[in-house]
């Protein structure tokens, strides 16, 4: 589909998953609104990439936890592109226990609040400020969440999922379903719940490099497909939900390679006692 003249708002595009999503929409001709907050080297690389590609892009520093700053971002987006057609709510922040340790460490004194505000409140801010600009036909919102909201700090992935981060992710489904009701029938709202993805709880993260080979193998053995996912696979599914899933709203799609199901095995049928 040609998305020329359409605009998508994607936070987190300085990192691997957000970048892959932004590339997928840019390839289809969409304009990009890319708020960022930290990782200045990655932001510079992001800006250079989309300048080279000729994609119309608004890149702007914004603390998405701050409603005033989000309002300013959307005012700039309105001035630049008039409307927003798609919102990809790819915003979260979770400290990995394997990296950061206990909440009781001094360096983690603000971690719980950061996880909740970034994972829930920032999504709410973006939704509230973006919705008035979503005036065209076929608009869509995709919330991105984590299987941490289902499994919490248990099983082999417990090393990745903090309590606050897990609790915050379990709340996103409520937002997804509420927003789907609020926005129907004009704007579709769906959620993509992801598992161990390269760049987020998989390879190319500090937490993954800390794990021993046996710990990595335990995680992969717990995943039915026996591998981590790729940012490109996430980007393709986000694109499908935003553009192609025209009869889908209020739904949560789990994209975890079978991690949630992998803790249980299907035994052979017993012989039984009847002749």
mmCIF file of C-alpha atoms in Angstrom:
data_model
loop_
_atom_site.group_PDB
_atom_site.id
_atom_site.type_symbol
_atom_site.label_atom_id
_atom_site.label_comp_id
_atom_site.label_asym_id
_atom_site.label_seq_id
_atom_site.Cartn_x
_atom_site.Cartn_y
_atom_site.Cartn_z
ATOM 1 C CA UNK A 1 0.000 0.000 0.000
ATOM 2 C CA UNK A 2 1.218 3.493 -0.810
ATOM 3 C CA UNK A 3 1.132 5.633 2.352
ATOM 4 C CA UNK A 4 2.234 8.833 0.641
ATOM 5 C CA UNK A 5 0.613 11.743 2.472
ATOM 6 C CA UNK A 6 -0.037 9.619 5.576
ATOM 7 C CA UNK A 7 1.770 10.310 8.864
ATOM 8 C CA UNK A 8 2.780 7.902 11.607
ATOM 9 C CA UNK A 9 3.994 8.761 15.111
ATOM 10 C CA UNK A 10 6.564 6.287 16.453
ATOM 11 C CA UNK A 11 8.432 6.838 19.731
ATOM 12 C CA UNK A 12 11.552 4.796 20.370
ATOM 13 C CA UNK A 13 12.796 4.844 16.767
ATOM 14 C CA UNK A 14 16.362 5.480 17.907
ATOM 15 C CA UNK A 15 16.450 1.849 19.135
ATOM 16 C CA UNK A 16 16.241 -1.393 17.162
ATOM 17 C CA UNK A 17 12.526 -2.222 17.281
ATOM 18 C CA UNK A 18 11.301 1.332 16.832
ATOM 19 C CA UNK A 19 13.776 1.859 13.995
ATOM 20 C CA UNK A 20 12.567 -1.239 12.175
ATOM 21 C CA UNK A 21 8.960 -0.037 12.518
ATOM 22 C CA UNK A 22 9.868 3.428 11.231
ATOM 23 C CA UNK A 23 11.705 1.917 8.261
ATOM 24 C CA UNK A 24 8.698 -0.226 7.366
ATOM 25 C CA UNK A 25 6.369 2.776 7.263
ATOM 26 C CA UNK A 26 8.959 4.929 5.484
ATOM 27 C CA UNK A 27 9.310 2.253 2.789
ATOM 28 C CA UNK A 28 5.576 2.635 2.154
ATOM 29 C CA UNK A 29 5.973 6.410 1.776
ATOM 30 C CA UNK A 30 4.645 7.629 5.141
ATOM 31 C CA UNK A 31 5.799 10.772 6.920
ATOM 32 C CA UNK A 32 7.425 10.099 10.295
ATOM 33 C CA UNK A 33 7.042 11.832 13.665
ATOM 34 C CA UNK A 34 9.828 10.469 15.865
ATOM 35 C CA UNK A 35 9.971 11.717 19.469
ATOM 36 C CA UNK A 36 13.098 10.824 21.428
ATOM 37 C CA UNK A 37 14.483 11.487 24.878
ATOM 38 C CA UNK A 38 17.930 9.964 25.360
ATOM 39 C CA UNK A 39 20.511 7.823 23.504
ATOM 40 C CA UNK A 40 21.917 10.862 21.577
ATOM 41 C CA UNK A 41 24.299 8.777 19.420
ATOM 42 C CA UNK A 42 21.441 6.554 18.288
ATOM 43 C CA UNK A 43 19.263 9.606 17.646
ATOM 44 C CA UNK A 44 21.957 11.135 15.422
ATOM 45 C CA UNK A 45 22.175 7.880 13.461
ATOM 46 C CA UNK A 46 18.363 7.733 13.195
ATOM 47 C CA UNK A 47 18.117 11.289 11.872
ATOM 48 C CA UNK A 48 20.885 10.722 9.337
ATOM 49 C CA UNK A 49 19.258 7.533 8.055
ATOM 50 C CA UNK A 50 15.897 9.127 7.303
ATOM 51 C CA UNK A 51 17.479 12.278 5.869
ATOM 52 C CA UNK A 52 19.409 10.068 3.433
ATOM 53 C CA UNK A 53 16.266 8.179 2.496
ATOM 54 C CA UNK A 54 14.396 11.396 1.751
ATOM 55 C CA UNK A 55 11.635 10.587 4.243
ATOM 56 C CA UNK A 56 9.705 13.604 5.553
ATOM 57 C CA UNK A 57 10.535 13.416 9.241
ATOM 58 C CA UNK A 58 9.894 15.424 12.390
ATOM 59 C CA UNK A 59 12.484 14.363 14.987
ATOM 60 C CA UNK A 60 12.024 16.082 18.344
ATOM 61 C CA UNK A 61 13.252 15.624 21.907
ATOM 62 C CA UNK A 62 10.292 15.018 24.188
ATOM 63 C CA UNK A 63 9.757 13.548 27.644
ATOM 64 C CA UNK A 64 6.632 11.556 26.892
ATOM 65 C CA UNK A 65 5.802 11.379 30.599
ATOM 66 C CA UNK A 66 5.241 15.139 30.531
ATOM 67 C CA UNK A 67 1.837 16.076 29.118
ATOM 68 C CA UNK A 68 2.897 19.636 28.269
ATOM 69 C CA UNK A 69 5.842 18.382 26.227
ATOM 70 C CA UNK A 70 3.647 15.862 24.417
ATOM 71 C CA UNK A 71 1.182 18.626 23.571
ATOM 72 C CA UNK A 72 4.070 20.669 22.161
ATOM 73 C CA UNK A 73 5.198 17.674 20.082
ATOM 74 C CA UNK A 74 1.738 17.258 18.583
ATOM 75 C CA UNK A 75 1.436 20.975 17.866
ATOM 76 C CA UNK A 76 4.668 20.748 15.883
ATOM 77 C CA UNK A 77 3.371 17.639 14.107
ATOM 78 C CA UNK A 78 0.135 19.443 13.203
ATOM 79 C CA UNK A 79 2.067 22.398 11.811
ATOM 80 C CA UNK A 80 4.288 20.059 9.794
ATOM 81 C CA UNK A 81 1.821 17.414 8.563
ATOM 82 C CA UNK A 82 -1.692 18.625 9.557
ATOM 83 C CA UNK A 83 -2.907 15.203 10.714
ATOM 84 C CA UNK A 84 -1.703 11.942 12.259
ATOM 85 C CA UNK A 85 -2.983 8.707 10.715
ATOM 86 C CA UNK A 86 -1.221 6.079 12.814
ATOM 87 C CA UNK A 87 0.137 5.982 16.364
ATOM 88 C CA UNK A 88 2.551 3.192 17.274
ATOM 89 C CA UNK A 89 2.775 3.350 21.061
ATOM 90 C CA UNK A 90 6.265 1.870 21.281
ATOM 91 C CA UNK A 91 7.256 3.420 24.597
ATOM 92 C CA UNK A 92 8.397 1.678 27.783
ATOM 93 C CA UNK A 93 11.231 1.580 30.276
ATOM 94 C CA UNK A 94 12.042 -1.474 32.359
ATOM 95 C CA UNK A 95 15.127 -2.184 34.400
ATOM 96 C CA UNK A 96 16.308 -5.779 34.025
ATOM 97 C CA UNK A 97 16.907 -7.502 37.381
ATOM 98 C CA UNK A 98 19.915 -9.271 35.868
ATOM 99 C CA UNK A 99 21.440 -5.834 35.180
ATOM 100 C CA UNK A 100 20.051 -3.504 37.827
ATOM 101 C CA UNK A 101 19.437 -5.887 40.717
ATOM 102 C CA UNK A 102 16.974 -5.172 43.524
ATOM 103 C CA UNK A 103 14.760 -2.106 43.792
ATOM 104 C CA UNK A 104 16.379 -1.555 47.196
ATOM 105 C CA UNK A 105 19.702 -0.498 45.660
ATOM 106 C CA UNK A 106 20.304 3.242 45.799
ATOM 107 C CA UNK A 107 20.656 3.460 42.027
ATOM 108 C CA UNK A 108 17.129 2.014 41.679
ATOM 109 C CA UNK A 109 15.336 4.399 44.027
ATOM 110 C CA UNK A 110 13.320 5.924 41.160
ATOM 111 C CA UNK A 111 13.161 2.798 38.982
ATOM 112 C CA UNK A 112 9.649 1.627 39.891
ATOM 113 C CA UNK A 113 8.148 5.043 39.177
ATOM 114 C CA UNK A 114 10.087 5.287 35.916
ATOM 115 C CA UNK A 115 8.796 1.912 34.739
ATOM 116 C CA UNK A 116 5.163 2.724 35.506
ATOM 117 C CA UNK A 117 5.204 6.295 34.180
ATOM 118 C CA UNK A 118 6.998 5.376 30.950
ATOM 119 C CA UNK A 119 5.121 2.157 30.227
ATOM 120 C CA UNK A 120 1.593 3.385 31.067
ATOM 121 C CA UNK A 121 1.381 7.161 31.517
ATOM 122 C CA UNK A 122 3.472 8.017 28.445
ATOM 123 C CA UNK A 123 1.196 5.850 26.287
ATOM 124 C CA UNK A 124 -1.848 7.592 27.748
ATOM 125 C CA UNK A 125 -0.315 11.027 27.085
ATOM 126 C CA UNK A 126 0.408 10.158 23.467
ATOM 127 C CA UNK A 127 -3.070 8.748 22.942
ATOM 128 C CA UNK A 128 -4.853 11.763 24.420
ATOM 129 C CA UNK A 129 -2.793 14.303 22.471
ATOM 130 C CA UNK A 130 -2.733 12.399 19.173
ATOM 131 C CA UNK A 131 -6.409 11.403 18.971
ATOM 132 C CA UNK A 132 -7.665 14.907 18.035
ATOM 133 C CA UNK A 133 -5.317 14.885 15.015
ATOM 134 C CA UNK A 134 -6.510 11.479 13.793
ATOM 135 C CA UNK A 135 -9.266 12.847 11.580
ATOM 136 C CA UNK A 136 -8.735 10.915 8.364
ATOM 137 C CA UNK A 137 -10.212 7.585 7.280
ATOM 138 C CA UNK A 138 -8.669 4.257 8.308
ATOM 139 C CA UNK A 139 -6.677 5.619 11.278
ATOM 140 C CA UNK A 140 -5.185 3.110 13.714
ATOM 141 C CA UNK A 141 -3.332 2.835 17.018
ATOM 142 C CA UNK A 142 -1.033 -0.028 17.960
ATOM 143 C CA UNK A 143 0.001 -0.377 21.593
ATOM 144 C CA UNK A 144 3.145 -2.424 22.123
ATOM 145 C CA UNK A 145 3.370 -4.377 25.376
ATOM 146 C CA UNK A 146 5.378 -7.253 26.825
ATOM 147 C CA UNK A 147 4.612 -10.792 27.951
ATOM 148 C CA UNK A 148 5.959 -9.557 31.283
ATOM 149 C CA UNK A 149 2.346 -8.565 31.884
ATOM 150 C CA UNK A 150 1.410 -12.265 31.782
ATOM 151 C CA UNK A 151 4.354 -14.106 33.322
ATOM 152 C CA UNK A 152 5.710 -11.454 35.703
ATOM 153 C CA UNK A 153 8.948 -12.202 37.499
ATOM 154 C CA UNK A 154 8.676 -15.977 37.144
ATOM 155 C CA UNK A 155 10.230 -18.686 35.013
ATOM 156 C CA UNK A 156 13.455 -18.359 33.041
ATOM 157 C CA UNK A 157 12.583 -14.819 31.857
ATOM 158 C CA UNK A 158 12.400 -13.555 35.452
ATOM 159 C CA UNK A 159 15.897 -12.153 34.992
ATOM 160 C CA UNK A 160 14.450 -9.631 32.490
ATOM 161 C CA UNK A 161 11.135 -8.551 34.033
ATOM 162 C CA UNK A 162 10.971 -6.270 37.065
ATOM 163 C CA UNK A 163 7.852 -6.210 39.255
ATOM 164 C CA UNK A 164 6.883 -2.640 38.327
ATOM 165 C CA UNK A 165 7.479 -3.256 34.628
ATOM 166 C CA UNK A 166 5.391 -6.438 34.736
ATOM 167 C CA UNK A 167 2.540 -4.766 36.594
ATOM 168 C CA UNK A 168 2.561 -1.842 34.157
ATOM 169 C CA UNK A 169 2.391 -4.145 31.139
ATOM 170 C CA UNK A 170 -0.550 -6.042 32.586
ATOM 171 C CA UNK A 171 -2.480 -2.749 32.604
ATOM 172 C CA UNK A 172 -1.992 -1.979 28.910
ATOM 173 C CA UNK A 173 -4.711 -4.389 27.822
ATOM 174 C CA UNK A 174 -7.211 -2.331 29.803
ATOM 175 C CA UNK A 175 -6.115 0.799 27.931
ATOM 176 C CA UNK A 176 -6.292 -0.998 24.583
ATOM 177 C CA UNK A 177 -9.849 -2.191 25.145
ATOM 178 C CA UNK A 178 -11.038 1.133 26.581
ATOM 179 C CA UNK A 179 -9.545 3.119 23.697
ATOM 180 C CA UNK A 180 -11.009 0.702 21.131
ATOM 181 C CA UNK A 181 -14.459 1.423 22.568
ATOM 182 C CA UNK A 182 -13.843 5.176 22.692
ATOM 183 C CA UNK A 183 -12.542 5.407 19.141
ATOM 184 C CA UNK A 184 -14.906 3.035 17.350
ATOM 185 C CA UNK A 185 -15.779 2.899 14.566
ATOM 186 C CA UNK A 186 -13.420 5.490 13.095
ATOM 187 C CA UNK A 187 -10.081 4.540 14.706
ATOM 188 C CA UNK A 188 -8.988 0.943 15.267
ATOM 189 C CA UNK A 189 -6.940 0.183 18.411
ATOM 190 C CA UNK A 190 -5.010 -3.058 18.883
ATOM 191 C CA UNK A 191 -2.125 -4.321 20.980
ATOM 192 C CA UNK A 192 0.975 -6.319 20.098
ATOM 193 C CA UNK A 193 2.374 -8.191 23.094
ATOM 194 C CA UNK A 194 5.957 -9.216 22.377
ATOM 195 C CA UNK A 195 8.286 -11.728 23.970
ATOM 196 C CA UNK A 196 12.054 -12.107 23.695
ATOM 197 C CA UNK A 197 12.997 -9.870 20.770
ATOM 198 C CA UNK A 198 16.520 -8.907 19.687
ATOM 199 C CA UNK A 199 17.024 -5.407 21.015
ATOM 200 C CA UNK A 200 14.411 -5.891 23.761
ATOM 201 C CA UNK A 201 14.909 -8.799 26.159
ATOM 202 C CA UNK A 202 16.936 -10.687 23.577
ATOM 203 C CA UNK A 203 20.254 -10.432 21.759
ATOM 204 C CA UNK A 204 21.780 -6.961 21.387
ATOM 205 C CA UNK A 205 20.872 -6.052 24.974
ATOM 206 C CA UNK A 206 23.129 -5.758 27.981
ATOM 207 C CA UNK A 207 21.009 -8.253 29.898
ATOM 208 C CA UNK A 208 21.402 -10.932 27.232
ATOM 209 C CA UNK A 209 25.195 -10.581 27.233
ATOM 210 C CA UNK A 210 25.282 -11.129 31.003
ATOM 211 C CA UNK A 211 23.515 -14.492 30.785
ATOM 212 C CA UNK A 212 25.513 -17.701 30.683
ATOM 213 C CA UNK A 213 25.136 -20.039 27.716
ATOM 214 C CA UNK A 214 23.061 -22.418 29.852
ATOM 215 C CA UNK A 215 20.733 -19.575 30.907
ATOM 216 C CA UNK A 216 20.259 -18.547 27.292
ATOM 217 C CA UNK A 217 19.560 -22.144 26.319
ATOM 218 C CA UNK A 218 16.971 -22.425 29.103
ATOM 219 C CA UNK A 219 15.145 -19.386 27.713
ATOM 220 C CA UNK A 220 15.223 -20.721 24.160
ATOM 221 C CA UNK A 221 14.102 -24.189 25.252
ATOM 222 C CA UNK A 222 11.144 -22.530 26.979
ATOM 223 C CA UNK A 223 10.213 -20.890 23.647
ATOM 224 C CA UNK A 224 8.376 -23.222 21.267
ATOM 225 C CA UNK A 225 10.147 -21.808 18.205
ATOM 226 C CA UNK A 226 13.510 -22.101 20.043
ATOM 227 C CA UNK A 227 14.758 -18.647 19.072
ATOM 228 C CA UNK A 228 14.318 -14.977 19.804
ATOM 229 C CA UNK A 229 12.336 -12.740 17.468
ATOM 230 C CA UNK A 230 13.703 -9.991 15.242
ATOM 231 C CA UNK A 231 12.801 -6.293 15.088
ATOM 232 C CA UNK A 232 11.850 -6.803 11.446
ATOM 233 C CA UNK A 233 9.255 -9.420 12.430
ATOM 234 C CA UNK A 234 7.788 -7.015 14.976
ATOM 235 C CA UNK A 235 7.743 -4.204 12.408
ATOM 236 C CA UNK A 236 5.892 -6.362 9.892
ATOM 237 C CA UNK A 237 3.234 -7.286 12.457
ATOM 238 C CA UNK A 238 2.821 -3.664 13.569
ATOM 239 C CA UNK A 239 2.376 -2.652 9.939
ATOM 240 C CA UNK A 240 -0.214 -5.385 9.456
ATOM 241 C CA UNK A 241 -2.193 -4.288 12.517
ATOM 242 C CA UNK A 242 -2.078 -0.614 11.541
ATOM 243 C CA UNK A 243 -2.693 -0.914 7.801
ATOM 244 C CA UNK A 244 -4.098 -4.277 6.801
ATOM 245 C CA UNK A 245 -6.121 -5.670 9.730
ATOM 246 C CA UNK A 246 -9.207 -3.694 8.732
ATOM 247 C CA UNK A 247 -11.677 -5.761 10.802
ATOM 248 C CA UNK A 248 -9.573 -6.022 13.948
ATOM 249 C CA UNK A 249 -9.968 -3.716 16.936
ATOM 250 C CA UNK A 250 -9.669 -4.124 20.695
ATOM 251 C CA UNK A 251 -7.539 -7.239 20.227
ATOM 252 C CA UNK A 252 -4.273 -8.341 21.812
ATOM 253 C CA UNK A 253 -1.929 -10.321 19.559
ATOM 254 C CA UNK A 254 0.811 -12.237 21.368
ATOM 255 C CA UNK A 255 4.055 -12.474 19.387
ATOM 256 C CA UNK A 256 6.403 -14.431 21.630
ATOM 257 C CA UNK A 257 7.491 -17.450 19.607
ATOM 258 C CA UNK A 258 5.449 -19.595 21.976
ATOM 259 C CA UNK A 259 7.260 -18.571 25.164
ATOM 260 C CA UNK A 260 4.097 -18.376 27.265
ATOM 261 C CA UNK A 261 3.051 -21.862 26.146
ATOM 262 C CA UNK A 262 6.527 -23.343 26.338
ATOM 263 C CA UNK A 263 6.514 -24.166 30.025
ATOM 264 C CA UNK A 264 4.117 -27.061 29.491
ATOM 265 C CA UNK A 265 4.538 -30.197 27.376
ATOM 266 C CA UNK A 266 1.868 -32.365 25.783
ATOM 267 C CA UNK A 267 2.317 -35.948 27.025
ATOM 268 C CA UNK A 268 1.399 -39.050 25.075
ATOM 269 C CA UNK A 269 -2.112 -40.312 25.688
ATOM 270 C CA UNK A 270 -2.286 -42.911 28.455
ATOM 271 C CA UNK A 271 -3.312 -46.459 27.545
ATOM 272 C CA UNK A 272 -6.546 -46.192 29.548
ATOM 273 C CA UNK A 273 -8.223 -48.908 31.552
ATOM 274 C CA UNK A 274 -11.176 -49.827 29.353
ATOM 275 C CA UNK A 275 -10.916 -52.809 27.048
#
